[in-house]
Short mmCIF file of C-alpha atoms in Angstrom, two decimals:
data_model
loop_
_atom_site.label_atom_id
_atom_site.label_comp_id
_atom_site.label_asym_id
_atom_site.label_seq_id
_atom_site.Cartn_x
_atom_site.Cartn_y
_atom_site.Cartn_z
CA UNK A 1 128.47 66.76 101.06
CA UNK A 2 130.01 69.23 102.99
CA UNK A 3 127.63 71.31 105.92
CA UNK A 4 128.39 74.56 107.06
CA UNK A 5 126.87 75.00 110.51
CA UNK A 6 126.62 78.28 112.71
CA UNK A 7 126.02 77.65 116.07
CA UNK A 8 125.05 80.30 118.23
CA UNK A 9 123.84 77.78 121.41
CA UNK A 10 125.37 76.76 124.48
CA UNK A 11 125.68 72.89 123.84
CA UNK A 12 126.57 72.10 127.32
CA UNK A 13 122.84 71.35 128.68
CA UNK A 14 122.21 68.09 126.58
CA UNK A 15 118.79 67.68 128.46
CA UNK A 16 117.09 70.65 126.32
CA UNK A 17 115.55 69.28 123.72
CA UNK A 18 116.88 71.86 121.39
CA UNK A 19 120.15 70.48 121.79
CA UNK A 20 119.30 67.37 121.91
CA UNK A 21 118.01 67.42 118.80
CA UNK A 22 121.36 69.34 117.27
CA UNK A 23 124.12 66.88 118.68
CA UNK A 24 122.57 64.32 117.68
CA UNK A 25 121.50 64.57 114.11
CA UNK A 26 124.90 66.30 113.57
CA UNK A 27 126.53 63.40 114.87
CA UNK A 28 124.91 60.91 112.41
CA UNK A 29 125.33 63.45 109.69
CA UNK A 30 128.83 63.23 109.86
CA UNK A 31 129.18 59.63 109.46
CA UNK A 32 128.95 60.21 106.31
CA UNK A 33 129.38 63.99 105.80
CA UNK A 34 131.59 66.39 106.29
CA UNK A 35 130.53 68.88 108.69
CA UNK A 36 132.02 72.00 109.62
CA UNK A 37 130.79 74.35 112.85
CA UNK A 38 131.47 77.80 113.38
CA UNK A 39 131.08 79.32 116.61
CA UNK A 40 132.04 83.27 117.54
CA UNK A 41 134.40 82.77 120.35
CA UNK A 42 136.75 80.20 122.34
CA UNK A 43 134.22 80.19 125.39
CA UNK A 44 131.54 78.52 122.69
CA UNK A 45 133.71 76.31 120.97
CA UNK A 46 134.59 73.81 124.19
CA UNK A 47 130.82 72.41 124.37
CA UNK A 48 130.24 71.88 120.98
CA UNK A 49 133.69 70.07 120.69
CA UNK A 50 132.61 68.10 123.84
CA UNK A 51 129.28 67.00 122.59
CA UNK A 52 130.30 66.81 118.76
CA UNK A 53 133.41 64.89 119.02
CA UNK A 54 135.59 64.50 115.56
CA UNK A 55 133.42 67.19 113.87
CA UNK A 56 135.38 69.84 113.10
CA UNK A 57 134.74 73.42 115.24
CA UNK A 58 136.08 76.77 113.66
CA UNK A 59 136.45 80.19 115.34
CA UNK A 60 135.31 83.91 114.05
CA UNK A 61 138.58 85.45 113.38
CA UNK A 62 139.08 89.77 112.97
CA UNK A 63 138.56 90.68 109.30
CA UNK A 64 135.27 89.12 108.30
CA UNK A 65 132.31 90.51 105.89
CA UNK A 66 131.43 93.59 107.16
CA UNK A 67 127.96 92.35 109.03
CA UNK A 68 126.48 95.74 108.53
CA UNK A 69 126.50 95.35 105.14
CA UNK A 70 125.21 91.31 105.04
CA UNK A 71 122.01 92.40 106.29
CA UNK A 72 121.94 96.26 104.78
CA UNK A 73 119.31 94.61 101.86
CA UNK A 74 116.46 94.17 105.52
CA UNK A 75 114.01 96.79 106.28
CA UNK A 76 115.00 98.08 110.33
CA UNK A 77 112.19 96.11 111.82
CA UNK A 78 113.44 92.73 110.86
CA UNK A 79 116.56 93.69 111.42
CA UNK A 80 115.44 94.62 115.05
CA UNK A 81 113.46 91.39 115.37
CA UNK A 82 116.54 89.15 114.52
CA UNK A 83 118.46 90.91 117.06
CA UNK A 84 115.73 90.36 119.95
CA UNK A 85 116.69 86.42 119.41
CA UNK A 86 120.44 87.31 119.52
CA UNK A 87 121.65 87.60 115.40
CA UNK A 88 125.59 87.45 116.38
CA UNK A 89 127.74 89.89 114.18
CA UNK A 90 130.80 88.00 115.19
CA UNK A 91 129.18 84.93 114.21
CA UNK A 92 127.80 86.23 110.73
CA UNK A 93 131.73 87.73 109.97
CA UNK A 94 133.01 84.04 110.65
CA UNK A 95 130.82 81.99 108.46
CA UNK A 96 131.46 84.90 105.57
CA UNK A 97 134.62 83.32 105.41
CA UNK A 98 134.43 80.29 105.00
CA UNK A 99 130.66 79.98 102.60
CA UNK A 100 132.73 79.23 99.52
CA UNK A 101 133.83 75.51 100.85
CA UNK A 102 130.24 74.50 101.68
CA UNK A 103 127.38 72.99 99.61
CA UNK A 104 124.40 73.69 101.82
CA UNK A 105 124.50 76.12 105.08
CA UNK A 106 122.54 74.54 107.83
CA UNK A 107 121.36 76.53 111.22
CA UNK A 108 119.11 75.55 114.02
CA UNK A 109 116.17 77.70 115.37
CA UNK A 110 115.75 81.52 114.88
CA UNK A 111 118.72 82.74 116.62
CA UNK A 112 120.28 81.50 113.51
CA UNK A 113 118.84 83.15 111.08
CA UNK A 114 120.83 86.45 110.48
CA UNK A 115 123.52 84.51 109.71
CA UNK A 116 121.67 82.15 107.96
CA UNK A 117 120.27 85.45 105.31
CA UNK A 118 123.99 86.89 105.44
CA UNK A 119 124.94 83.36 103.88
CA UNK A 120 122.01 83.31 101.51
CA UNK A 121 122.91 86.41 100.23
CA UNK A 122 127.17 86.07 100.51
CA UNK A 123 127.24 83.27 97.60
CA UNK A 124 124.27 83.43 95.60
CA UNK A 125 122.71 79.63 94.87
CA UNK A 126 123.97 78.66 97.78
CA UNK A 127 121.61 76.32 99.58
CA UNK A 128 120.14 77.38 103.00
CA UNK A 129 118.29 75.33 105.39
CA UNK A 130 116.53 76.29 108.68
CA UNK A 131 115.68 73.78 110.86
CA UNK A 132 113.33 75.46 113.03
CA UNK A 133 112.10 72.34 115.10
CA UNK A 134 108.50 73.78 116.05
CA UNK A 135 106.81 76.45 114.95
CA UNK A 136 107.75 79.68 116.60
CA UNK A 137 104.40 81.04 116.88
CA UNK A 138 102.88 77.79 117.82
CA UNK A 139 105.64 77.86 121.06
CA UNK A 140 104.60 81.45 121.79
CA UNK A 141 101.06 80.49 122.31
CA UNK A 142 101.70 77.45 124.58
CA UNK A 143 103.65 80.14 127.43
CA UNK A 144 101.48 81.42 130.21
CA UNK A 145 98.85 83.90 129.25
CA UNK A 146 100.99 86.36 131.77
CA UNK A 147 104.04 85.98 129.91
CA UNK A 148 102.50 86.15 126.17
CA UNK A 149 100.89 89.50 126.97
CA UNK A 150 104.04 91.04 128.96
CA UNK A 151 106.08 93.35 127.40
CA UNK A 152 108.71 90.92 126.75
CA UNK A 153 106.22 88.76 125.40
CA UNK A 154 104.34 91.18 123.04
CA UNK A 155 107.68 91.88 121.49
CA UNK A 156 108.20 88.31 120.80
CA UNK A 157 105.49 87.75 119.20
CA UNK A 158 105.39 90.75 116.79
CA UNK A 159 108.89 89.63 116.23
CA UNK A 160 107.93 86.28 115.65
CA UNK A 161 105.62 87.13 113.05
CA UNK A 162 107.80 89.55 111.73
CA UNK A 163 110.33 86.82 110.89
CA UNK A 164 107.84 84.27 109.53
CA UNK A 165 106.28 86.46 107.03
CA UNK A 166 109.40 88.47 105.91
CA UNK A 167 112.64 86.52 106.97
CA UNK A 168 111.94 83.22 106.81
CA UNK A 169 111.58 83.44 102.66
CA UNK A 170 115.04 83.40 102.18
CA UNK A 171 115.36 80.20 102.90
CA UNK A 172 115.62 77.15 100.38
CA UNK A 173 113.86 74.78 102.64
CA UNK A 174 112.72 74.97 106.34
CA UNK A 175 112.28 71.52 109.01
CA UNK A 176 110.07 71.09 111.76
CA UNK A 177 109.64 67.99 113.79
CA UNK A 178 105.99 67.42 113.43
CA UNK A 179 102.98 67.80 110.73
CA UNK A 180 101.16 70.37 112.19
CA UNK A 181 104.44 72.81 112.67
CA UNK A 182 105.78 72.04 109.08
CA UNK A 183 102.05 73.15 108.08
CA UNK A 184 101.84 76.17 109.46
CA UNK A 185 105.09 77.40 108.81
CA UNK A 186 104.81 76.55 105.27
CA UNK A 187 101.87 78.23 104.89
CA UNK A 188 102.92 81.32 106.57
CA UNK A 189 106.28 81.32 104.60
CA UNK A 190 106.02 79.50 101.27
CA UNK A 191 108.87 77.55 101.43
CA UNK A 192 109.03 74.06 101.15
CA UNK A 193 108.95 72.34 105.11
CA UNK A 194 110.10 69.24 105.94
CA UNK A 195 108.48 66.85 108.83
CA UNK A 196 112.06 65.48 110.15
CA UNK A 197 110.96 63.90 113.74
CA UNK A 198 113.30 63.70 116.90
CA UNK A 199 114.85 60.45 117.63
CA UNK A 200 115.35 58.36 120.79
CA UNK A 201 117.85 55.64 121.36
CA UNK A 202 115.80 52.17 122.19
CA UNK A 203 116.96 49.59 124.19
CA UNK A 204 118.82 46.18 122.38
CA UNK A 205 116.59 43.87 125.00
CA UNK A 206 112.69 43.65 124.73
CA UNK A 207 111.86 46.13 127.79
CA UNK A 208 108.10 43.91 127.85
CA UNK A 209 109.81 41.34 130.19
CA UNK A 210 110.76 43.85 132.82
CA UNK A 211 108.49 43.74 136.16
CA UNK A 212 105.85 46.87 135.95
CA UNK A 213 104.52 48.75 139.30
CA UNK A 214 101.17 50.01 139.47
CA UNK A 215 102.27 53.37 138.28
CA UNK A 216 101.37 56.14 135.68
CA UNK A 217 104.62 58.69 134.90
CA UNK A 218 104.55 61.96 132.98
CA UNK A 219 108.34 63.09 132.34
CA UNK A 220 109.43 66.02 131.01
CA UNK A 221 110.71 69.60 132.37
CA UNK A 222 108.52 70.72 135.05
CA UNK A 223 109.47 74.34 134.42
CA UNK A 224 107.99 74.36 131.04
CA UNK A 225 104.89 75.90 130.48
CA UNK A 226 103.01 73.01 128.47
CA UNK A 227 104.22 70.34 131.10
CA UNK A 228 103.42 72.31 134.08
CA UNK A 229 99.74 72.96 132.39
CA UNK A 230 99.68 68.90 131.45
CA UNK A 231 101.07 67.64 134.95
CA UNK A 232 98.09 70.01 136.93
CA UNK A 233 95.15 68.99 134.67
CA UNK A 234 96.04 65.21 134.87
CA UNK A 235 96.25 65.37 138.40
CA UNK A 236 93.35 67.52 139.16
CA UNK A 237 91.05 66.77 136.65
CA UNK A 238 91.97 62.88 135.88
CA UNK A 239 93.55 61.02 138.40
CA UNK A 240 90.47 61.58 140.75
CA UNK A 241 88.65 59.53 138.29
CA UNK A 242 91.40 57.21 138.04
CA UNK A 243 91.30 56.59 141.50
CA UNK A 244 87.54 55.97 141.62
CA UNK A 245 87.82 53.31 139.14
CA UNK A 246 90.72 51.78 141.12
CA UNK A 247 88.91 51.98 144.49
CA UNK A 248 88.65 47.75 145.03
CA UNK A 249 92.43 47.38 143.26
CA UNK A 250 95.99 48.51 144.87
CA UNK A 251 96.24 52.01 145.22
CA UNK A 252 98.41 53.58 141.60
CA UNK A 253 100.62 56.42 141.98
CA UNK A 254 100.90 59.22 139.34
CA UNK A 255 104.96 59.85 139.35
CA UNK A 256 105.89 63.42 138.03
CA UNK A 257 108.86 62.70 137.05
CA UNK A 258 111.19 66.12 135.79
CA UNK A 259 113.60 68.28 136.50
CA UNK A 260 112.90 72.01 138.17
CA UNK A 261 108.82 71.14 139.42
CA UNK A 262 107.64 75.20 139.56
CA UNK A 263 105.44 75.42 143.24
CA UNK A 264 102.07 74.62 141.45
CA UNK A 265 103.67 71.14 140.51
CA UNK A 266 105.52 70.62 143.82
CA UNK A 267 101.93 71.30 145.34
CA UNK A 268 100.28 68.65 143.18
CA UNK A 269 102.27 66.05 145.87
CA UNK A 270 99.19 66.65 148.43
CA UNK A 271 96.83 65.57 145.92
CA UNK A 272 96.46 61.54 147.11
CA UNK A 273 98.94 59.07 145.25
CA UNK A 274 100.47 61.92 143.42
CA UNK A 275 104.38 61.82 143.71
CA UNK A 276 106.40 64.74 142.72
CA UNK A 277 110.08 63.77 142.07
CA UNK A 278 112.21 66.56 140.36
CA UNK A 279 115.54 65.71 138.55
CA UNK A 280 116.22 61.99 138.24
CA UNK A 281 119.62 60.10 137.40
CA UNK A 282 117.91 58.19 134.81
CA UNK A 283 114.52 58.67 133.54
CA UNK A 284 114.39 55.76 131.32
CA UNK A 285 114.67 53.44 134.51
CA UNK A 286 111.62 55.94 135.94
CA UNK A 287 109.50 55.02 132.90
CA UNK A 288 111.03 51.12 133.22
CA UNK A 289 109.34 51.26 136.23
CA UNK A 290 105.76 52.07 135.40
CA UNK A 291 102.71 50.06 133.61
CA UNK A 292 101.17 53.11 131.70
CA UNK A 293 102.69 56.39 130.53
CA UNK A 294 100.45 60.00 129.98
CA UNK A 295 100.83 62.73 127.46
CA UNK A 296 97.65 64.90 128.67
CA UNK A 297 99.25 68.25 126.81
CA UNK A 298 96.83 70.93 127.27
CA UNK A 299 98.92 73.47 125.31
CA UNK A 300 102.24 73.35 123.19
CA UNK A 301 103.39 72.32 119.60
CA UNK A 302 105.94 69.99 117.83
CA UNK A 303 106.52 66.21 118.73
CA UNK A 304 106.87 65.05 122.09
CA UNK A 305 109.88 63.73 123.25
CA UNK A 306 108.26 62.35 126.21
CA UNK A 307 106.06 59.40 124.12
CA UNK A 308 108.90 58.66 121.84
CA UNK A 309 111.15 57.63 125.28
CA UNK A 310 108.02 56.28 126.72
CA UNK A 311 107.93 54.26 124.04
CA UNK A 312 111.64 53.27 123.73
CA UNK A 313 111.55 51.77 127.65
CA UNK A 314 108.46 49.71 126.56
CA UNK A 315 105.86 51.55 127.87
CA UNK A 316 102.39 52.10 126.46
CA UNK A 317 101.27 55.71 126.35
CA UNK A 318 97.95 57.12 126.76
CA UNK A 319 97.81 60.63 125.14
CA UNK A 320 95.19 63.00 123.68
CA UNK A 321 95.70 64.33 119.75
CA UNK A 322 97.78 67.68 120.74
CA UNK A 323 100.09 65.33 122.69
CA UNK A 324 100.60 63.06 119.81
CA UNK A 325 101.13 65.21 116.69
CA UNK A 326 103.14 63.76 114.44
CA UNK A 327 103.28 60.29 115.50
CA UNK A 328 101.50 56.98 114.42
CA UNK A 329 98.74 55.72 117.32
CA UNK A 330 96.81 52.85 117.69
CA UNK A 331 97.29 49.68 119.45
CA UNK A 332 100.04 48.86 116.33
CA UNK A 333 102.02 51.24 117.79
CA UNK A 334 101.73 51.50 121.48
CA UNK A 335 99.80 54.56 121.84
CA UNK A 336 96.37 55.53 122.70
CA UNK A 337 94.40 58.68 121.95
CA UNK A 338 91.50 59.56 124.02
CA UNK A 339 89.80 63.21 123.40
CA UNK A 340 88.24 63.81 127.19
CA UNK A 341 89.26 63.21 130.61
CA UNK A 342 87.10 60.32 131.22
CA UNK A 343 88.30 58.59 127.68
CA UNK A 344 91.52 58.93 129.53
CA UNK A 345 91.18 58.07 132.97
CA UNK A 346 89.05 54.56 131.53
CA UNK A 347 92.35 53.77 129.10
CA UNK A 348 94.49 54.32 132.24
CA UNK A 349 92.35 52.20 134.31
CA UNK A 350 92.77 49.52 132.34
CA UNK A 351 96.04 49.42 131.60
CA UNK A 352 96.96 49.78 135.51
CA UNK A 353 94.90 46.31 135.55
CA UNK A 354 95.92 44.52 132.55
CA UNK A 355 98.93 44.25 132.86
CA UNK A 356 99.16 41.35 129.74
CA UNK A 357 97.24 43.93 127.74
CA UNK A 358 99.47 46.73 128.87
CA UNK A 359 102.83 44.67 128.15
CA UNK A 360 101.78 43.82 124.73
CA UNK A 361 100.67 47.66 124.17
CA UNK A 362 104.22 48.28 125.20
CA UNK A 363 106.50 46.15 123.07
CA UNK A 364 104.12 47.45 120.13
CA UNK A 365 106.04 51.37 120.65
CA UNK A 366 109.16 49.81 121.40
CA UNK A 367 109.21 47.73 117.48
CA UNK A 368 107.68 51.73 116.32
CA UNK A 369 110.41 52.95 118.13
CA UNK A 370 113.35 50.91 116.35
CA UNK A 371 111.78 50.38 112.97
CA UNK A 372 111.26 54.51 112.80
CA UNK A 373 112.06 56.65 115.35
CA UNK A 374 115.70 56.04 116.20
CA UNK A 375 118.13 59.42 115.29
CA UNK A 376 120.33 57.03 112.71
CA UNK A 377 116.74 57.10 110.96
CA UNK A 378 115.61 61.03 111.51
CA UNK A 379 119.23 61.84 110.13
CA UNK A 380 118.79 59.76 106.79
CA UNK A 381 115.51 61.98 106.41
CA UNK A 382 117.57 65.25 107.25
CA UNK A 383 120.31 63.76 104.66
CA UNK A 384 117.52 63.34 101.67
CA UNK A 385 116.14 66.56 102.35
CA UNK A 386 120.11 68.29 102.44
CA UNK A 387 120.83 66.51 98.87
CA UNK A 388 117.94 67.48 97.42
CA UNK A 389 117.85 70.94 98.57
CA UNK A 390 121.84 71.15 96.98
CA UNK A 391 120.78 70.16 93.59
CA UNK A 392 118.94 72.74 91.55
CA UNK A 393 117.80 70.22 89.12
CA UNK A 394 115.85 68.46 92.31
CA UNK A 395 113.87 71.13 93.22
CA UNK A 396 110.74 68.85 92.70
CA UNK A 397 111.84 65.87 94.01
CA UNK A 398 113.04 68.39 97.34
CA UNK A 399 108.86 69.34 97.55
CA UNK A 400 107.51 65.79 96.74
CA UNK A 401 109.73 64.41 99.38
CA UNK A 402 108.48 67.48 102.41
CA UNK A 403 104.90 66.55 100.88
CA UNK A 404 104.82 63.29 100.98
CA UNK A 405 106.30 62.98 104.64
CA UNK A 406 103.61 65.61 105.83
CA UNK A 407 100.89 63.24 103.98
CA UNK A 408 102.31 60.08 105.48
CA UNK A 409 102.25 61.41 108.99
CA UNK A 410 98.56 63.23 108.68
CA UNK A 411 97.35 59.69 107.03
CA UNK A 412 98.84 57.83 109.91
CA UNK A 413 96.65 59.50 112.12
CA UNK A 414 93.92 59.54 110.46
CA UNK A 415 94.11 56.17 110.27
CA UNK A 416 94.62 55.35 113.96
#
């Protein structure tokens, strides 16, 4: 199969989960694929051939489809609202060229879309996927209530809606990386949705044998809305009740562990037993380190990165539903839901002081982890959904496979 890719990112920061999430499913795609990305200038083209080694990188060159004219079938204000995420004429003119070679067009995220439509429209029954990753709107309402209702942010979101009522239809088949995104964006868009989840690499050795401190870590971006909102209402609300349970044991520290802390998670370090410790060399050693592992999201969408490598080092999570959409729970896989503070800071407790229970709780993610969370397995989903989406006469097998994975997911949930 051959994958036509426009990339409009900056590749270079591997530690956003966006591209993340790109380098390596594109990676395992081209094992067996072949994959072709086209960036707009030579500036972008040096990361992506950095991080995609072997996969071959193409430049826009003078002379393309006029871009005018790509998008000339749009009403103005979608038009206007793919330019607020940066639509890239350059980038639209490039891929123009070279749409006849492919069998499905793959972009990433809405800053992909113009050229994404331009394709749709350039070669008629030509296949066009969208991975989107989370729902656009959902992200929206995790920011700050300031920055929602700013100027910038009231344009976003009337763009946002713009593009997932109007925009979004011309695609064959959109992906998001948990239930509840694929949901609402199929609902709000009618096209089929895929649940393809993020992957994490897990260790070869059994991490349950490594020595645990008496320590609970949260990891993740500190500059991030959701995870500056999680860190400050574990560590205000919870961890005082932690620490009342844990009065007549050794004192537990609650490690922040992320890059960029904003000041209200820097101040959280006053708070007793609370340790703030920005950027890390290796945050897999961090969560190595410690006998229990939060997700206490108080806002945000998608699948969480941070219990999937919580997981992968061997360490049990203790999370409430928003943190673990998407994912299986339960003791058979490592992580436990609790739905208030005090559900939480009891599950903590105990896992801080059982630390047989805790181990065992641990190597539980870590078999989830390599039996169904590893990229090599999130790519052979992507690759399903990519050969369906090719062949017109699959077109039902293309919506009982995004069904079925939703279904799976919201059943393994239930269940837990």
């Amino acid at each position: 199969m051959k994958l036509l890719v426009p990339m409009p990112y900056d590749l270079r920061s591997i530690e956003h989960g966006r591209n993340l999430r790109i380098v390596h499913l594109l990676q395992q795609l081209s094992k067996d694929d072949e994959i072709t990305i086209v960036v707009a200038d030579a500036p972008s083209a040096e990361p992506v051939r950095d991080a995609l080694p072997g996969v071959n990188v193409e430049l826009a060159q003078p002379g393309g489809a006029s871009s005018d004219d790509a998008l000339s079938s749009l009403s103005a204000p979608i038009r206007r609202a793919l330019a607020f995420f940066g639509d890239d004429a350059p980038l639209r003119q490039a891929m123009a060229l070279r749409l006849s070679a492919a069998d499905v067009v793959l972009g990433f995220g809405l800053p992909s879309l113009g050229t994404l439509i331009a394709a749709k429209h350039g070669v008629p029954g030509l296949p066009v996927v969208c991975d989107l990753i989370d729902d656009p709107w959902l992200t929206w309402q995790s920011v700050r209530r300031s920055e929602r209702w700013s100027t910038t942010g009231f344009k976003a979101a009337l763009c946002i809606q713009l593009l997932r009522r109007f925009a979004l239809r011309h695609m064959d088949a959109l992906v998001a990386v948990a239930p509840r995104d694929a949901g609402t964006l199929e609902r709000a868009t009618g096209v089929p949705t895929a649940v393809v989840p993020n992957g994490v690499d897990a260790s070869e050795i059994d991490p349950s044998s490594i020595e645990r401190e008496a320590t609970v870590a949260f990891t993740g971006a500190m500059d991030f809305p959701p995870n500056e909102a999680a860190a400050c209402y574990f560590a205000r609300r919870v961890w005082p009740l932690v620490l009342e349970r844990c009065s007549d044991t050794q004192p537990p520290t609650f490690a922040i562990i992320g890059a960029n802390p904003t000041p209200q998670v820097q101040a959280l370090a006053s708070i007793p037993g609370v340790r703030v410790t920005g950027r890390v060399d290796d945050v897999k050693h961090e969560l190595q380190r410690a006998r229990v592992a939060v997700a206490p999201m108080v806002s945000g969408s998608g699948l969480k990165n941070k219990i999937l490598e919580a997981c992968a080092a061997g360490t049990p999570v203790v999370a409430n539903p928003l943190g673990v959409g998407g994912l299986p729970t339960g003791d058979a896989h490592g992580i436990k839901v609790t739905h208030t503070g005090s559900e939480m800071a009891e599950q903590v407790f105990e896992l801080l002081t059982q630390p047989a229970r805790a181990q065992q709780l641990g190597h539980a993610g870590w078999q989830m982890i390599r039996r169904d969370f590893t990229w090599t397995h999130a790519a052979d989903t992507f690759r399903r959904l990519l050969k369906a989406v090719s062949a017109p006469a699959t077109t039902g097998a293309m919506l009982s496979l995004t069904q079925a994975t939703i279904r799976r997911e919201a059943l393994l949930n239930a269940a837990s």
